[in-house]
Amino acid sequence: MNFTRMMSLIAKELNKTSETQVDMALTMKMATQIELWSKMFQNKAFWLNRNVKSCNLSAAIASEIARLVTLELKSEISGSPRAEYLQKPYAKMLKDIRRYVEYGCAKGGLVFKPYVTEQGISIQFIQADAFFPISFDDSGNIIRCVFAEQMRKGQSIFTRLEDHELKGDKLRITNHAYRSTTDATLGTEIPVQSVQEWSRLEYEVIFSGVAKVPFSYFKVPLANADDTDSPLGCSVYSRAVDLIREADIRYSQISWEYEAKEAAVHIGESMLQDDPNDKSKKLYPHGKDRLYRPLTFDTGARDKPLMDTFSPDIRSDPLFQGLNSQLKLIEFNCSLAYGTISDPQNVDKTAEEIKSSKQRSYTLVSDTQMALQDALTDLIDAIDFYCSIYNLCPYGSFDVSFDWDDSIVVDAEKERLQDMQEVREGLMPKWKYKVKWQGLTEKQAKAELAAEESQGIDFPGDE
């Protein structure tokens, strides 16, 4: 699916059926950037060719940030039979969350979209180059969005556009299906149920009393320098596109340096035997045809010797130093600590600069964790919405807990001891300590404390 082309086709289709002009929140400028970030992540950036190879920095950066963000993430829904039902699809989703957060970090955003199946609730992950935000409210929440799905069957291309629109407290979801033989158009509209894979879908569903759309949007918490008016998230490497391009060029120069100066022996053709099976080829000593380069030498006193070794020095040190300097610039612009992708043994920085770079990385990771927590909270609300609409489980309240690992910068044990000291001095409630360090909800922590006090069990650190 070509993202920018699909955006144009969707805009055209929306305006065909709307009485008023539909202006998409997703601009062509932003769509072009998302397409670029996606290509970079897939190692298909426009500057790559026979002479410029990729060192795969984009995927490495997104992967590292996703790893730090989801490192030892623990989250649980508890407190009632309804919570147990919600927990099943939620826990299944969390098992694979790092991979999808990586896609979100690379492309600027990710949608978590629950849907009802015969087995219960499933969760679909929709990447930034497969959904098309139409409008946002004043708080930056999506209130209309189109999801595109395509499949090929023989010579036919089937496209489904799922339109979610929230007006007031009414949510309208419509499914439009199209059949075409070319990517250039959506083609002819057909009944959505005429396609076997979509046969269980309704053309239109309307819900009342809805506060927000039944999906969640995770976006990277960075200011959008590519389109300052866009409410969409941007890639974690959006500020380093040109730097990554230059790094690929320098990496390719190093590869060429090794290839161009590979050891060789220039040997006169007259010293080689003809291949008995193919007179146009020569037989090389011990089959080492890569080492020998046959040349035609004229005989004579002034000619070069019939065998000459080619083994020039490789300028590896200055080339690697140049690449390493470029990698440090990329680290700075992507809020990574020095030594993350550059050579950690060659970090020529003061202790204060290194500490500052770690704090910069921690800030990005912490902000991204909070953005992901907001998205997961909205996802739970969306699952709860479908449970209520389709009466999938008994009603009931529930608690949600999140436990994020911050040991990338903070000495966790030192902080825990400090918090325990604050508990002793009455500066921190005991239940807050349990919530922070034992991953309990507030309700669970207070219940445990009450049980311990009734049994005469002292809190750790109590005199």
Coordinates of C-alpha atoms in Angstrom, one line a residue:
M1 CA 0.0 0.0 0.0
N2 CA 1.4 3.4 -1.1
F3 CA 0.6 5.6 1.9
T4 CA 0.5 9.0 0.2
R5 CA -1.5 7.6 -2.8
M6 CA -4.0 5.9 -0.5
M7 CA -4.4 9.2 1.5
S8 CA -5.3 11.0 -1.7
L9 CA -7.8 8.3 -2.7
I10 CA -9.4 8.4 0.8
A11 CA -9.7 12.2 0.7
K12 CA -11.3 12.0 -2.7
E13 CA -13.8 9.3 -1.6
L14 CA -14.7 11.2 1.6
N15 CA -15.4 14.4 -0.3
K16 CA -17.5 12.5 -2.9
T17 CA -20.0 11.4 -0.2
S18 CA -19.9 14.4 2.1
E19 CA -22.1 17.5 1.8
T20 CA -19.2 19.7 3.0
Q21 CA -15.5 19.7 2.3
V22 CA -13.6 17.2 4.4
D23 CA -10.1 18.5 5.4
M24 CA -7.9 15.7 6.7
A25 CA -5.7 16.4 9.8
L26 CA -3.1 14.2 8.1
T27 CA -1.5 16.6 5.6
M28 CA 0.4 15.5 2.5
K29 CA 3.6 16.9 4.0
M30 CA 3.1 14.7 7.1
A31 CA 2.2 11.7 5.0
T32 CA 5.4 12.1 3.0
Q33 CA 7.4 12.1 6.2
I34 CA 5.7 9.0 7.6
E35 CA 6.4 7.3 4.3
L36 CA 10.1 8.3 4.5
W37 CA 10.4 7.1 8.1
S38 CA 8.8 3.8 7.1
K39 CA 11.2 3.4 4.1
M40 CA 14.2 4.1 6.4
F41 CA 13.0 1.5 8.9
Q42 CA 12.7 -1.0 6.1
N43 CA 16.2 -0.2 4.8
K44 CA 14.7 1.3 1.6
A45 CA 15.6 4.9 2.0
F46 CA 15.7 6.9 -1.3
W47 CA 19.5 7.5 -1.1
L48 CA 20.5 3.8 -1.0
N49 CA 21.9 2.5 -4.2
R50 CA 24.7 0.3 -5.6
N51 CA 27.4 2.7 -4.1
V52 CA 25.6 3.7 -0.8
K53 CA 24.8 0.9 1.5
S54 CA 22.7 1.1 4.7
C55 CA 24.2 0.4 8.2
N56 CA 20.6 -0.1 9.4
L57 CA 20.6 2.8 11.9
S58 CA 16.9 3.6 11.8
A59 CA 15.8 0.2 12.8
A60 CA 18.5 0.0 15.5
I61 CA 17.5 3.3 17.0
A62 CA 13.8 2.4 17.1
S63 CA 14.6 -1.0 18.5
E64 CA 16.8 0.4 21.3
I65 CA 14.3 3.0 22.4
A66 CA 11.4 0.4 22.3
R67 CA 13.6 -1.9 24.4
L68 CA 14.3 0.7 27.0
V69 CA 10.6 1.8 27.1
T70 CA 9.2 -1.7 27.6
L71 CA 12.1 -3.1 29.7
E72 CA 10.4 -5.1 32.5
L73 CA 7.0 -3.4 31.9
K74 CA 4.4 -4.9 34.2
S75 CA 0.8 -4.0 34.0
E76 CA -2.3 -5.8 35.3
I77 CA -6.1 -5.3 35.4
S78 CA -7.6 -6.6 38.7
G79 CA -10.4 -6.2 41.2
S80 CA -13.4 -8.1 39.9
P81 CA -14.7 -10.8 37.5
R82 CA -14.9 -8.2 34.8
A83 CA -11.2 -7.4 35.4
E84 CA -10.3 -11.0 34.9
Y85 CA -12.1 -11.0 31.5
L86 CA -10.4 -7.8 30.5
Q87 CA -7.0 -9.1 31.6
K88 CA -7.0 -12.0 29.2
P89 CA -6.7 -10.1 25.9
Y90 CA -4.7 -7.4 27.6
A91 CA -2.0 -9.8 28.9
K92 CA -1.8 -11.5 25.5
M93 CA -1.2 -8.1 23.9
L94 CA 1.5 -7.2 26.4
K95 CA 3.6 -10.3 25.5
D96 CA 4.2 -8.8 22.1
I97 CA 4.2 -5.1 22.9
R98 CA 7.9 -4.4 22.4
R99 CA 7.8 -5.3 18.7
Y100 CA 4.8 -3.0 18.1
V101 CA 6.2 -0.2 20.2
E102 CA 9.3 -0.4 17.9
Y103 CA 7.0 0.1 14.9
G104 CA 5.4 3.1 16.7
C105 CA 8.8 4.6 17.6
A106 CA 10.0 4.2 14.0
K107 CA 6.9 5.7 12.3
G108 CA 5.7 8.1 15.0
G109 CA 2.6 6.4 16.2
L110 CA 0.6 3.2 16.6
V111 CA -3.1 2.4 17.1
F112 CA -4.3 -0.3 19.5
K113 CA -7.8 -1.4 18.1
P114 CA -9.8 -4.0 19.9
Y115 CA -12.5 -6.0 18.1
V116 CA -15.0 -8.7 19.0
T117 CA -14.6 -12.3 17.7
E118 CA -16.4 -15.5 18.5
Q119 CA -13.6 -16.3 21.0
G120 CA -13.9 -12.9 22.7
I121 CA -11.9 -9.8 22.4
S122 CA -8.8 -9.5 20.1
I123 CA -6.5 -6.5 19.7
Q124 CA -5.2 -5.3 16.3
F125 CA -2.1 -3.2 16.0
I126 CA -2.3 -0.7 13.2
Q127 CA 0.9 1.1 12.2
A128 CA 1.2 4.8 11.3
D129 CA 1.2 4.1 7.6
A130 CA -2.1 2.2 7.6
F131 CA -4.4 4.6 9.4
F132 CA -5.6 8.1 8.3
P133 CA -6.7 10.6 11.0
I134 CA -9.3 12.9 9.7
S135 CA -10.0 15.2 12.7
F136 CA -9.0 15.8 16.4
D137 CA -10.8 17.6 19.2
D138 CA -9.4 20.6 21.1
S139 CA -7.6 18.2 23.5
G140 CA -5.7 16.4 20.8
N141 CA -7.9 13.3 20.8
I142 CA -8.9 11.6 17.6
I143 CA -12.6 12.0 16.8
R144 CA -12.6 10.7 13.2
C145 CA -10.2 8.3 11.6
V146 CA -10.2 5.9 8.6
F147 CA -8.4 2.5 8.7
A148 CA -7.4 1.0 5.4
E149 CA -7.0 -2.7 4.7
Q150 CA -6.0 -4.2 1.3
M151 CA -5.7 -7.7 0.0
R152 CA -5.0 -9.2 -3.5
K153 CA -6.8 -12.1 -5.0
G154 CA -5.6 -13.0 -8.5
Q155 CA -5.7 -9.8 -10.6
S156 CA -8.1 -8.1 -8.2
I157 CA -7.2 -5.7 -5.4
F158 CA -9.8 -5.4 -2.6
T159 CA -9.7 -2.4 -0.3
R160 CA -11.7 -1.9 2.9
L161 CA -12.1 1.5 4.5
E162 CA -13.3 1.5 8.1
D163 CA -14.5 5.0 9.1
H164 CA -14.9 5.8 12.8
E165 CA -16.6 9.2 13.5
L166 CA -17.6 10.6 16.9
K167 CA -20.1 13.4 16.9
G168 CA -21.2 14.5 20.4
D169 CA -21.9 11.2 22.1
K170 CA -22.8 9.3 18.9
L171 CA -20.2 7.0 17.4
R172 CA -20.8 5.9 13.7
I173 CA -18.7 3.1 12.2
T174 CA -19.0 2.4 8.5
N175 CA -17.3 -0.2 6.3
H176 CA -16.8 0.5 2.6
A177 CA -15.3 -2.1 0.3
Y178 CA -13.9 -1.6 -3.2
R179 CA -12.6 -3.8 -6.0
S180 CA -9.9 -2.7 -8.5
T181 CA -7.3 -4.1 -10.9
T182 CA -4.8 -1.3 -10.3
D183 CA -3.2 0.5 -7.3
A184 CA -4.0 3.9 -8.9
T185 CA -7.7 3.9 -7.9
L186 CA -10.0 2.3 -5.3
G187 CA -12.1 1.0 -8.1
T188 CA -15.8 0.1 -7.9
E189 CA -17.5 0.0 -4.5
I190 CA -18.9 -3.4 -3.7
P191 CA -20.9 -4.7 -0.7
V192 CA -18.5 -5.3 2.2
Q193 CA -20.0 -8.7 2.9
S194 CA -19.3 -9.9 -0.6
V195 CA -15.7 -10.5 0.3
Q196 CA -15.4 -13.7 2.3
E197 CA -12.8 -12.3 4.8
W198 CA -15.2 -9.4 5.6
S199 CA -18.5 -11.3 5.4
R200 CA -19.3 -10.8 9.2
L201 CA -18.9 -7.0 9.1
E202 CA -21.8 -4.7 9.0
Y203 CA -21.9 -1.8 6.6
E204 CA -22.9 0.7 9.4
V205 CA -23.1 0.6 13.2
I206 CA -24.2 3.5 15.4
F207 CA -23.6 3.7 19.2
S208 CA -25.0 6.3 21.6
G209 CA -23.6 7.5 24.9
V210 CA -20.0 7.2 23.8
A211 CA -17.3 9.4 25.3
K212 CA -14.4 8.6 23.0
V213 CA -13.5 6.4 20.0
P214 CA -13.1 2.7 20.9
F215 CA -9.4 2.5 20.1
S216 CA -6.2 4.1 21.5
Y217 CA -3.4 6.1 19.8
F218 CA 0.1 5.9 21.0
K219 CA 2.3 8.7 19.7
V220 CA 6.0 9.5 20.3
P221 CA 6.1 12.5 22.7
L222 CA 8.4 14.7 20.6
A223 CA 7.6 18.1 19.1
N224 CA 6.9 17.7 15.4
A225 CA 9.6 19.7 13.6
D226 CA 8.5 18.4 10.2
D227 CA 5.0 19.7 10.4
T228 CA 4.6 22.0 13.4
D229 CA 0.8 22.2 13.0
S230 CA 0.3 18.4 12.9
P231 CA -1.2 16.7 16.0
L232 CA 0.4 13.4 14.9
G233 CA 3.5 11.9 16.5
C234 CA 6.9 11.8 14.7
S235 CA 9.6 9.2 14.5
V236 CA 12.3 8.9 17.2
Y237 CA 14.8 9.5 14.4
S238 CA 12.9 12.3 12.6
R239 CA 15.5 14.9 13.6
A240 CA 18.4 12.8 12.3
V241 CA 17.3 11.9 8.8
D242 CA 20.1 13.8 7.1
L243 CA 22.6 12.7 9.7
I244 CA 21.6 9.0 9.1
R245 CA 22.0 9.6 5.3
E246 CA 25.5 10.9 5.9
A247 CA 26.3 8.0 8.2
D248 CA 25.3 5.6 5.5
I249 CA 27.6 7.3 3.0
R250 CA 30.5 7.2 5.5
Y251 CA 29.8 3.5 6.2
S252 CA 29.8 2.8 2.5
Q253 CA 33.1 4.6 2.1
I254 CA 34.6 2.3 4.7
S255 CA 33.3 -0.8 2.9
W256 CA 34.7 0.5 -0.3
E257 CA 38.1 1.2 1.3
Y258 CA 38.3 -2.5 2.4
E259 CA 37.1 -3.7 -1.0
A260 CA 39.3 -1.5 -3.1
K261 CA 42.4 -2.3 -1.2
E262 CA 41.9 -6.0 -0.9
A263 CA 45.1 -7.9 -1.3
A264 CA 45.8 -9.2 -4.8
V265 CA 48.5 -10.6 -7.0
H266 CA 48.9 -9.2 -10.5
I267 CA 50.1 -12.0 -12.7
G268 CA 50.9 -12.2 -16.4
E269 CA 48.4 -14.3 -18.3
S270 CA 51.3 -16.2 -19.9
M271 CA 52.0 -17.7 -16.5
L272 CA 48.6 -19.3 -16.1
Q273 CA 47.3 -22.5 -17.8
D274 CA 44.2 -22.5 -19.8
D275 CA 41.1 -24.3 -18.3
P276 CA 40.8 -27.5 -20.4
N277 CA 37.0 -27.3 -20.1
D278 CA 36.8 -23.7 -21.2
K279 CA 39.7 -22.2 -23.2
S280 CA 38.4 -18.6 -22.4
K281 CA 39.2 -19.2 -18.7
K282 CA 42.4 -19.6 -16.8
L283 CA 43.4 -22.1 -14.0
Y284 CA 44.6 -20.3 -10.8
P285 CA 47.0 -21.7 -8.2
H286 CA 45.0 -23.7 -5.6
G287 CA 41.7 -22.3 -7.1
K288 CA 42.3 -18.9 -5.6
D289 CA 40.9 -16.9 -8.5
R290 CA 39.8 -14.1 -6.2
L291 CA 43.5 -13.4 -5.2
Y292 CA 44.9 -13.4 -8.7
R293 CA 44.3 -10.7 -11.3
P294 CA 45.5 -11.7 -14.7
L295 CA 47.1 -9.0 -16.8
T296 CA 48.7 -8.9 -20.3
F297 CA 52.4 -8.0 -20.1
D298 CA 54.6 -7.5 -23.1
T299 CA 58.1 -9.0 -22.8
G300 CA 61.0 -6.7 -22.6
A301 CA 63.6 -5.3 -20.3
R302 CA 61.6 -2.2 -19.3
D303 CA 58.4 -4.1 -18.5
K304 CA 57.0 -4.7 -15.0
P305 CA 57.7 -8.2 -13.5
L306 CA 55.3 -11.0 -14.5
M307 CA 54.0 -11.2 -10.9
D308 CA 53.4 -8.1 -8.7
T309 CA 51.8 -8.0 -5.2
F310 CA 49.0 -5.4 -4.6
S311 CA 48.6 -4.7 -0.9
P312 CA 48.2 -1.0 0.0
D313 CA 47.6 0.2 3.6
I314 CA 43.9 0.6 4.6
R315 CA 43.0 4.0 6.1
S316 CA 40.7 2.4 8.7
D317 CA 41.4 4.6 11.7
P318 CA 40.5 8.1 10.2
L319 CA 37.5 6.6 8.4
F320 CA 36.1 4.9 11.5
Q321 CA 36.8 8.1 13.6
G322 CA 34.7 10.0 11.0
L323 CA 31.8 7.5 11.2
N324 CA 32.0 7.4 15.0
S325 CA 31.7 11.2 15.2
Q326 CA 28.7 11.0 12.9
L327 CA 27.1 8.4 15.2
K328 CA 27.6 10.7 18.2
L329 CA 25.7 13.5 16.4
I330 CA 22.9 11.0 15.7
E331 CA 22.8 9.9 19.3
F332 CA 22.5 13.6 20.4
N333 CA 19.7 14.3 18.0
C334 CA 17.8 11.1 18.9
S335 CA 18.2 11.6 22.7
L336 CA 20.3 8.5 23.1
A337 CA 23.2 8.2 25.6
Y338 CA 26.7 8.4 24.1
G339 CA 27.9 5.0 23.4
T340 CA 24.5 3.5 22.5
I341 CA 25.3 3.2 18.8
S342 CA 28.7 4.8 18.7
D343 CA 31.9 3.1 20.0
P344 CA 31.5 3.1 23.8
Q345 CA 35.3 2.8 24.1
N346 CA 35.8 6.0 22.2
V347 CA 33.5 8.4 24.1
D348 CA 35.7 11.5 24.5
K349 CA 33.4 13.3 26.9
T350 CA 33.6 14.5 30.5
A351 CA 31.8 12.7 33.2
E352 CA 29.2 15.5 33.4
E353 CA 28.6 15.3 29.6
I354 CA 28.1 11.5 29.8
K355 CA 25.7 12.0 32.8
S356 CA 23.8 14.6 30.9
S357 CA 23.5 12.3 27.8
K358 CA 22.1 9.6 30.1
Q359 CA 19.6 12.0 31.6
R360 CA 18.6 13.0 28.1
S361 CA 17.9 9.4 27.2
Y362 CA 16.1 8.8 30.5
T363 CA 13.8 11.8 29.8
L364 CA 12.8 10.5 26.4
V365 CA 12.2 7.0 27.7
S366 CA 10.3 8.2 30.7
D367 CA 8.1 10.5 28.5
T368 CA 7.5 7.7 26.1
Q369 CA 6.5 5.3 28.9
M370 CA 3.9 7.8 30.1
A371 CA 2.6 8.2 26.5
L372 CA 2.4 4.5 26.2
Q373 CA 0.6 4.2 29.6
D374 CA -2.0 6.7 28.4
A375 CA -2.5 4.7 25.2
L376 CA -2.8 1.4 27.2
T377 CA -5.3 3.0 29.6
D378 CA -7.4 4.1 26.6
L379 CA -7.1 0.6 25.2
I380 CA -8.5 -0.9 28.4
D381 CA -11.4 1.6 28.2
A382 CA -12.0 0.5 24.6
I383 CA -12.1 -3.2 25.6
D384 CA -14.4 -2.3 28.4
F385 CA -16.7 -0.5 25.9
Y386 CA -17.1 -3.6 23.7
C387 CA -17.7 -5.8 26.8
S388 CA -20.6 -3.5 27.7
I389 CA -22.0 -3.1 24.2
Y390 CA -22.0 -6.9 23.5
N391 CA -22.6 -8.0 27.1
L392 CA -19.5 -10.2 27.1
C393 CA -19.1 -10.3 30.9
P394 CA -20.7 -9.0 34.1
Y395 CA -20.4 -5.3 35.0
G396 CA -17.9 -4.4 37.6
S397 CA -15.2 -1.9 38.6
F398 CA -11.5 -2.7 38.1
D399 CA -8.0 -1.3 39.0
V400 CA -5.1 -1.0 36.6
S401 CA -1.5 -1.0 37.7
F402 CA 1.7 -0.1 35.8
D403 CA 5.2 -0.8 36.9
W404 CA 8.0 0.7 34.7
D405 CA 11.7 -0.1 35.1
D406 CA 13.9 3.0 35.3
S407 CA 17.2 1.3 36.1
I408 CA 18.7 2.7 32.9
V409 CA 19.7 5.8 34.9
V410 CA 18.4 5.5 38.4
D411 CA 20.1 3.2 41.0
A412 CA 16.9 1.4 41.9
E413 CA 18.3 -0.1 45.2
K414 CA 19.5 3.3 46.3
E415 CA 16.2 4.9 45.5
R416 CA 14.3 2.1 47.3
L417 CA 16.3 2.6 50.5
Q418 CA 15.7 6.3 50.2
D419 CA 12.0 5.8 49.9
M420 CA 12.1 3.4 52.9
Q421 CA 13.8 6.1 54.9
E422 CA 11.0 8.5 54.0
V423 CA 8.4 6.0 55.1
R424 CA 10.2 5.7 58.5
E425 CA 10.2 9.5 58.8
G426 CA 6.5 9.7 57.8
L427 CA 7.2 11.6 54.6
M428 CA 5.8 8.8 52.4
P429 CA 2.6 6.7 53.1
K430 CA 3.4 3.0 53.4
W431 CA 0.8 2.1 50.7
K432 CA 2.6 4.3 48.2
Y433 CA 5.8 2.4 48.9
K434 CA 4.1 -0.8 48.2
V435 CA 2.5 0.5 45.0
K436 CA 5.9 1.8 43.7
W437 CA 8.1 -1.1 44.7
Q438 CA 5.8 -4.1 44.7
G439 CA 3.6 -3.3 41.7
L440 CA 0.4 -3.3 43.7
T441 CA -2.7 -1.1 43.1
E442 CA -3.6 1.3 45.8
K443 CA -6.5 -0.9 46.8
Q444 CA -4.3 -4.0 47.1
A445 CA -1.6 -2.1 49.0
K446 CA -4.0 -0.8 51.6
A447 CA -5.6 -4.2 52.0
E448 CA -2.2 -5.8 52.6
L449 CA -1.3 -3.2 55.1
A450 CA -4.5 -3.7 57.0
A451 CA -4.0 -7.5 57.1
E452 CA -0.4 -7.1 58.3
E453 CA -1.4 -4.7 61.0
S454 CA -4.2 -7.0 62.2
Q455 CA -1.7 -9.8 62.5
G456 CA 0.9 -7.6 64.2
I457 CA 3.4 -7.8 61.3
D458 CA 5.7 -4.8 61.2
F459 CA 6.4 -3.0 57.9
P460 CA 10.1 -3.4 56.8
G461 CA 12.2 -0.7 58.6
D462 CA 9.7 -0.2 61.4
E463 CA 11.3 -0.1 64.8

